[in-house]
């Protein structure tokens, strides 16, 4: 093999694609190692998800104080979350605060969408090309492109013919949208649609919600953080983050060790009632240990939530439409809501069940279903993302010998620890397929630190080529497929099982995400590092 050129002959030691939370933290860490690093970001500023998703009501449903970066005491001390679940404007301000504090922007090139990344075996380097044709070389390539960052519009005939305003929630304009008196349509009732609908219902003239599949949702119970609670939070950050490290998906909620049928009917009902009245994901992540694996156990919580929907929605025909019939509670990613169901009691809101009366086309005036044509001033597409692999698909990644990543993954992603791919040396993925997602910043911090450890190792040993082995990839991919067997979520169509009917070829379920526990994931990755990365091919 030819000797690779020194790093100094390349434009950068490392290139990171994306300046969301992953890319920002990775930049900070690689800079600390002394690597010449450049981030390329399509947007005009930092924030990733929080930069793009400016739709009305966007907010996270992990507790704010469990969401921020934990690695810097200074950041923790200087930042104060105003609400238990912060809204998008505040979270974007937080991203900017971090970028300012760590002086990140000087190494980030904005308005720079990466279109291709091509590996050169002779030079053991990557060549990254941007939309404007400019190109840069580097030794190591870190993708920080997010699991939910490629929005998808519905494949409905006539979409471009609409004469009013139309927005996808993940491409929301920076200028305010005036809803006063407007006839507005929302297509999509996932976590995004629910947040949008509950936020704009009182503002618009008339709102029509087009629902294809009803989703289970539970109350968020957001609220302001008062001064006393703020002080308590700040004093207990070490415990909060230690707890997140112990739980299955890095949220602060721990599952109840009991099974749903190990308690009396009355106790079970009281348990559900309590969780329904508490903040956040407790009802999903802190519920009986078997509700997401046992159909009968799941039916008890599904039945409880269905009763809540019937209580909260006055018109029982509408209530029935809002109750999912094809999947159990929590088997898709649970949206958390704030008076979402009550929206349907408003005289200016109508629910159209398009599983009964499908949308036939978008017209210049609005939306035509099999029943009638509705006229609108604004159509909002809350139709989700080409998740997990979608942001990889839109960059032309080519590894050793010109192998296309799209071809390597044509039957679903194949990865080593969700971090590397055989045939793509020196490319490392943060929050790529097959990693533990959960409370995302917690997972990001772990993955970035792991990548940083590998980069330090490569720097210290003078390594210029790091590659996952075919065996390593096969073992991890098999493990990821096996670990989720038995989960009810595996039997349901959702972005988590790789389904998006708006994207060619994404109609068959795949295993795209690691469904094991975060502590198990970290233990496996730590073991690899402790063994000197000997499972990789190093040169
Ligand atoms: P999503 O969960 O995939 O929901 C998309 C919605 O659009 C679904 O109701 C889907 O219906 C509908 N849809 C898609 N194509 C359609 C078509 N052609 N015709 C009619 N309806 C169509 O996407 P999302 O709501 O944007 O959420 C994605 C994920 O982002 C969430 O699960 C969550 O992980 C994350 N998120 C987080 C937060 C937060 O932290 N608070 C907020 C928002 C989003 P079907 O179900 O029938 O496909």
PDB file of C-alpha atoms and ligand atoms in Angstrom, residues 50 53 55 58-62 148 152-156 168-169 187-193 195 210-213 215 281 332-334 354 359 382-385 493 495 500-502, ligand 1:
ATOM      1  CA  UNK A  50     -33.585  23.507  16.628  1.00  0.00           C
ATOM      2  CA  UNK A  53     -37.875  23.158  13.243  1.00  0.00           C
ATOM      3  CA  UNK A  55     -42.912  25.535  13.636  1.00  0.00           C
ATOM      4  CA  UNK A  58     -42.039  23.185  18.771  1.00  0.00           C
ATOM      5  CA  UNK A  59     -40.532  22.157  22.080  1.00  0.00           C
ATOM      6  CA  UNK A  60     -38.791  19.164  23.500  1.00  0.00           C
ATOM      7  CA  UNK A  61     -40.358  16.606  25.723  1.00  0.00           C
ATOM      8  CA  UNK A  62     -37.248  15.524  27.593  1.00  0.00           C
ATOM      9  CA  UNK A 148     -34.529  13.291  11.805  1.00  0.00           C
ATOM     10  CA  UNK A 152     -40.495  14.660   3.497  1.00  0.00           C
ATOM     11  CA  UNK A 153     -43.470  16.193   1.744  1.00  0.00           C
ATOM     12  CA  UNK A 154     -46.405  13.929   0.967  1.00  0.00           C
ATOM     13  CA  UNK A 155     -46.564  12.374  -2.450  1.00  0.00           C
ATOM     14  CA  UNK A 156     -49.939  13.821  -3.322  1.00  0.00           C
ATOM     15  CA  UNK A 168     -43.297  21.852   5.924  1.00  0.00           C
ATOM     16  CA  UNK A 169     -42.871  22.130   9.689  1.00  0.00           C
ATOM     17  CA  UNK A 187     -51.625  17.168   7.332  1.00  0.00           C
ATOM     18  CA  UNK A 188     -49.995  14.802   9.818  1.00  0.00           C
ATOM     19  CA  UNK A 189     -50.609  14.004  13.471  1.00  0.00           C
ATOM     20  CA  UNK A 190     -47.225  12.806  14.776  1.00  0.00           C
ATOM     21  CA  UNK A 191     -45.368  14.602  17.588  1.00  0.00           C
ATOM     22  CA  UNK A 192     -44.868  17.609  15.294  1.00  0.00           C
ATOM     23  CA  UNK A 193     -48.445  17.799  14.021  1.00  0.00           C
ATOM     24  CA  UNK A 195     -47.632  20.401  18.810  1.00  0.00           C
ATOM     25  CA  UNK A 210     -56.106  15.627   8.132  1.00  0.00           C
ATOM     26  CA  UNK A 211     -55.296  12.486  10.121  1.00  0.00           C
ATOM     27  CA  UNK A 212     -54.234   9.273   8.388  1.00  0.00           C
ATOM     28  CA  UNK A 213     -53.271   7.300  11.503  1.00  0.00           C
ATOM     29  CA  UNK A 215     -51.491   8.469  17.495  1.00  0.00           C
ATOM     30  CA  UNK A 281     -42.261  10.640  29.545  1.00  0.00           C
ATOM     31  CA  UNK A 332     -44.551   4.485  18.208  1.00  0.00           C
ATOM     32  CA  UNK A 333     -42.554   7.364  19.637  1.00  0.00           C
ATOM     33  CA  UNK A 334     -45.012   8.902  22.099  1.00  0.00           C
ATOM     34  CA  UNK A 354     -58.328  10.381   5.670  1.00  0.00           C
ATOM     35  CA  UNK A 359     -56.866  12.860  -0.003  1.00  0.00           C
ATOM     36  CA  UNK A 382     -46.384  17.962   9.415  1.00  0.00           C
ATOM     37  CA  UNK A 383     -45.500  14.879   7.449  1.00  0.00           C
ATOM     38  CA  UNK A 384     -42.242  13.904   9.115  1.00  0.00           C
ATOM     39  CA  UNK A 385     -38.835  12.825   7.937  1.00  0.00           C
ATOM     40  CA  UNK A 493     -45.082   0.999  10.926  1.00  0.00           C
ATOM     41  CA  UNK A 495     -40.166   6.156  11.212  1.00  0.00           C
ATOM     42  CA  UNK A 500     -42.031   6.448   5.042  1.00  0.00           C
ATOM     43  CA  UNK A 501     -44.500   6.034   2.208  1.00  0.00           C
ATOM     44  CA  UNK A 502     -43.473   9.412   0.813  1.00  0.00           C
TER      45      UNK A 502
HETATM   46  P1  LIG B   1     -43.987  11.459  12.161  1.00  0.00           P
HETATM   47  O1  LIG B   1     -44.078  10.980  13.545  1.00  0.00           O
HETATM   48  O2  LIG B   1     -43.392  10.573  11.143  1.00  0.00           O
HETATM   49  O3  LIG B   1     -45.463  11.864  11.729  1.00  0.00           O
HETATM   50  C1  LIG B   1     -45.767  12.213  10.405  1.00  0.00           C
HETATM   51  C2  LIG B   1     -47.270  12.348  10.278  1.00  0.00           C
HETATM   52  O4  LIG B   1     -47.584  12.714   8.950  1.00  0.00           O
HETATM   53  C3  LIG B   1     -48.002  11.051  10.552  1.00  0.00           C
HETATM   54  O5  LIG B   1     -49.213  11.345  11.178  1.00  0.00           O
HETATM   55  C4  LIG B   1     -48.212  10.489   9.144  1.00  0.00           C
HETATM   56  O6  LIG B   1     -49.279   9.589   9.037  1.00  0.00           O
HETATM   57  C5  LIG B   1     -48.522  11.769   8.407  1.00  0.00           C
HETATM   58  N1  LIG B   1     -48.272  11.658   6.967  1.00  0.00           N
HETATM   59  C6  LIG B   1     -47.095  11.447   6.353  1.00  0.00           C
HETATM   60  N2  LIG B   1     -47.282  11.387   5.018  1.00  0.00           N
HETATM   61  C7  LIG B   1     -48.601  11.563   4.795  1.00  0.00           C
HETATM   62  C8  LIG B   1     -49.397  11.588   3.632  1.00  0.00           C
HETATM   63  N3  LIG B   1     -48.857  11.409   2.427  1.00  0.00           N
HETATM   64  N4  LIG B   1     -50.723  11.776   3.779  1.00  0.00           N
HETATM   65  C9  LIG B   1     -51.252  11.958   5.002  1.00  0.00           C
HETATM   66  N5  LIG B   1     -50.571  11.929   6.158  1.00  0.00           N
HETATM   67  C10 LIG B   1     -49.242  11.738   6.039  1.00  0.00           C
HETATM   68  O7  LIG B   1     -43.189  12.846  12.064  1.00  0.00           O
HETATM   69  P2  LIG B   1     -43.073  14.005  13.148  1.00  0.00           P
HETATM   70  O8  LIG B   1     -44.382  14.260  13.770  1.00  0.00           O
HETATM   71  O9  LIG B   1     -42.381  15.128  12.487  1.00  0.00           O
HETATM   72  O10 LIG B   1     -42.162  13.389  14.278  1.00  0.00           O
HETATM   73  C11 LIG B   1     -40.981  12.666  13.968  1.00  0.00           C
HETATM   74  C12 LIG B   1     -40.165  12.514  15.223  1.00  0.00           C
HETATM   75  O11 LIG B   1     -39.488  13.737  15.507  1.00  0.00           O
HETATM   76  C13 LIG B   1     -40.944  12.230  16.484  1.00  0.00           C
HETATM   77  O12 LIG B   1     -41.372  10.920  16.600  1.00  0.00           O
HETATM   78  C14 LIG B   1     -39.912  12.613  17.523  1.00  0.00           C
HETATM   79  O13 LIG B   1     -38.947  11.633  17.694  1.00  0.00           O
HETATM   80  C15 LIG B   1     -39.295  13.842  16.885  1.00  0.00           C
HETATM   81  N6  LIG B   1     -39.995  15.024  17.408  1.00  0.00           N
HETATM   82  C16 LIG B   1     -39.719  15.365  18.692  1.00  0.00           C
HETATM   83  C17 LIG B   1     -40.393  16.391  19.264  1.00  0.00           C
HETATM   84  C18 LIG B   1     -40.118  16.700  20.688  1.00  0.00           C
HETATM   85  O14 LIG B   1     -39.101  16.388  21.245  1.00  0.00           O
HETATM   86  N7  LIG B   1     -41.029  17.262  21.358  1.00  0.00           N
HETATM   87  C19 LIG B   1     -41.322  17.119  18.563  1.00  0.00           C
HETATM   88  C20 LIG B   1     -41.564  16.773  17.240  1.00  0.00           C
HETATM   89  C21 LIG B   1     -40.898  15.720  16.675  1.00  0.00           C
HETATM   90  P3  LIG B   1     -49.029   8.000   9.218  1.00  0.00           P
HETATM   91  O15 LIG B   1     -48.834   7.811  10.686  1.00  0.00           O
HETATM   92  O16 LIG B   1     -50.239   7.385   8.689  1.00  0.00           O
HETATM   93  O17 LIG B   1     -47.803   7.664   8.412  1.00  0.00           O
END
